[in-house]
Coordinates of C-alpha atoms in Angstrom, one line a residue:
M1 CA -2.9 -5.2 -6.3
V2 CA -0.5 -3.2 -4.3
H3 CA -1.0 -1.5 -1.0
I4 CA -0.4 2.1 -1.9
G5 CA 0.0 3.3 1.7
L6 CA 2.9 1.0 2.5
M7 CA 4.6 1.6 -0.8
F8 CA 4.4 5.4 -0.3
I9 CA 5.9 5.1 3.2
G10 CA 8.6 2.8 1.9
F11 CA 9.6 5.3 -0.9
V12 CA 9.6 8.2 1.6
L13 CA 11.9 6.2 3.9
I14 CA 14.2 5.4 0.9
L15 CA 14.3 9.1 0.0
L16 CA 15.1 9.9 3.7
A17 CA 17.8 7.3 3.7
Y18 CA 19.4 9.0 0.7
L19 CA 19.1 12.5 2.2
V20 CA 20.5 11.5 5.6
G21 CA 22.8 8.6 4.7
I22 CA 24.4 10.0 1.5
E23 CA 23.8 13.8 1.6
K24 CA 24.4 13.9 5.5
L25 CA 21.3 16.1 6.1
T26 CA 21.1 15.1 9.8
W27 CA 18.9 18.2 10.5
L28 CA 16.0 16.2 9.0
L29 CA 16.1 14.0 12.1
S30 CA 13.8 15.3 14.7
G31 CA 14.8 15.2 18.3
F32 CA 18.6 15.5 17.8
N33 CA 20.6 18.5 18.7
Q34 CA 23.4 18.5 16.1
R35 CA 25.8 20.3 18.5
R36 CA 25.5 17.5 21.0
V37 CA 26.1 14.6 18.6
R38 CA 29.7 13.4 18.8
D39 CA 29.9 11.9 15.3
N40 CA 27.4 13.3 12.7
E41 CA 29.0 11.0 10.1
K42 CA 28.3 7.9 12.1
L43 CA 24.8 9.1 13.0
A44 CA 24.0 9.7 9.3
R45 CA 25.3 6.3 8.3
I46 CA 23.4 4.4 11.0
V47 CA 20.1 6.1 10.4
G48 CA 20.5 6.1 6.6
V49 CA 21.1 2.3 6.5
Y50 CA 18.2 1.6 8.9
N51 CA 15.8 3.8 6.8
L52 CA 17.0 2.1 3.6
L53 CA 16.3 -1.3 5.0
V54 CA 12.9 -0.4 6.4
G55 CA 12.0 1.3 3.2
I56 CA 12.9 -1.7 1.1
V57 CA 11.0 -4.0 3.4
L58 CA 7.9 -1.8 3.3
V59 CA 7.9 -1.7 -0.5
I60 CA 8.2 -5.5 -0.6
L61 CA 5.4 -5.8 2.0
S62 CA 3.2 -3.5 -0.1
F63 CA 3.1 -6.3 -2.7
L64 CA 2.4 -9.0 -0.2
F65 CA -0.3 -7.2 1.8
S66 CA -2.2 -6.0 -1.2
D67 CA -5.8 -6.2 0.0
S68 CA -7.4 -4.7 3.1
S69 CA -8.2 -8.1 4.6
E70 CA -4.5 -8.3 5.8
E71 CA -4.6 -5.2 8.0
A72 CA -3.4 -7.2 11.0
G73 CA -0.2 -8.0 9.1
I74 CA 0.3 -4.4 8.2
G75 CA -0.2 -3.3 11.8
L76 CA 2.3 -5.9 13.0
A77 CA 4.9 -4.8 10.4
L78 CA 4.5 -1.1 11.3
S79 CA 4.7 -1.9 15.0
I80 CA 8.0 -3.7 14.5
V81 CA 9.3 -0.7 12.4
A82 CA 8.2 1.7 15.2
L83 CA 10.0 -0.5 17.8
G84 CA 13.1 -0.5 15.7
Y85 CA 13.1 3.3 15.6
V86 CA 12.7 3.5 19.4
L87 CA 15.6 1.1 19.9
L88 CA 17.7 3.1 17.3
A89 CA 17.0 6.3 19.2
I90 CA 17.9 4.8 22.5
Y91 CA 21.2 3.4 21.0
V92 CA 22.1 6.8 19.5
H93 CA 21.3 8.7 22.6
A94 CA 23.2 6.3 24.8
T95 CA 26.4 6.1 22.6
M96 CA 26.6 9.2 20.4
V97 CA 25.1 12.1 22.3
D98 CA 27.0 14.2 24.9
K99 CA 25.1 14.5 28.1

C-alpha cells in the first residue's frame, strides 16, 4: 500500500518546484514582497530546488510509510520538512531581502 496523503503532498511540492523554479512564479511564495527581494532568479532557484527535493523525498516516504501504524515516522518526516522551510525562510530573509 501507499500512503496517499504523503504522495499527494509530494506531488504538490514537485508541481510547486516546477512553477517556482522553472517558470519563476515567485508570487506563489507567501510572505515575500517581490519588490524587496534583491534577486528573484536566485530566490526561485533556491526555493524550487528545495521543493523538488522535499517532494521527491515525500513521494519515496509514501511507499515506506504505507500503513497507519507508522504515523510517528510520518510526523517526524513532516516536522523535519517544516524545520527546513523555516530555515530556508530565515536564510532568504537574511541574505536576499532588502530591509
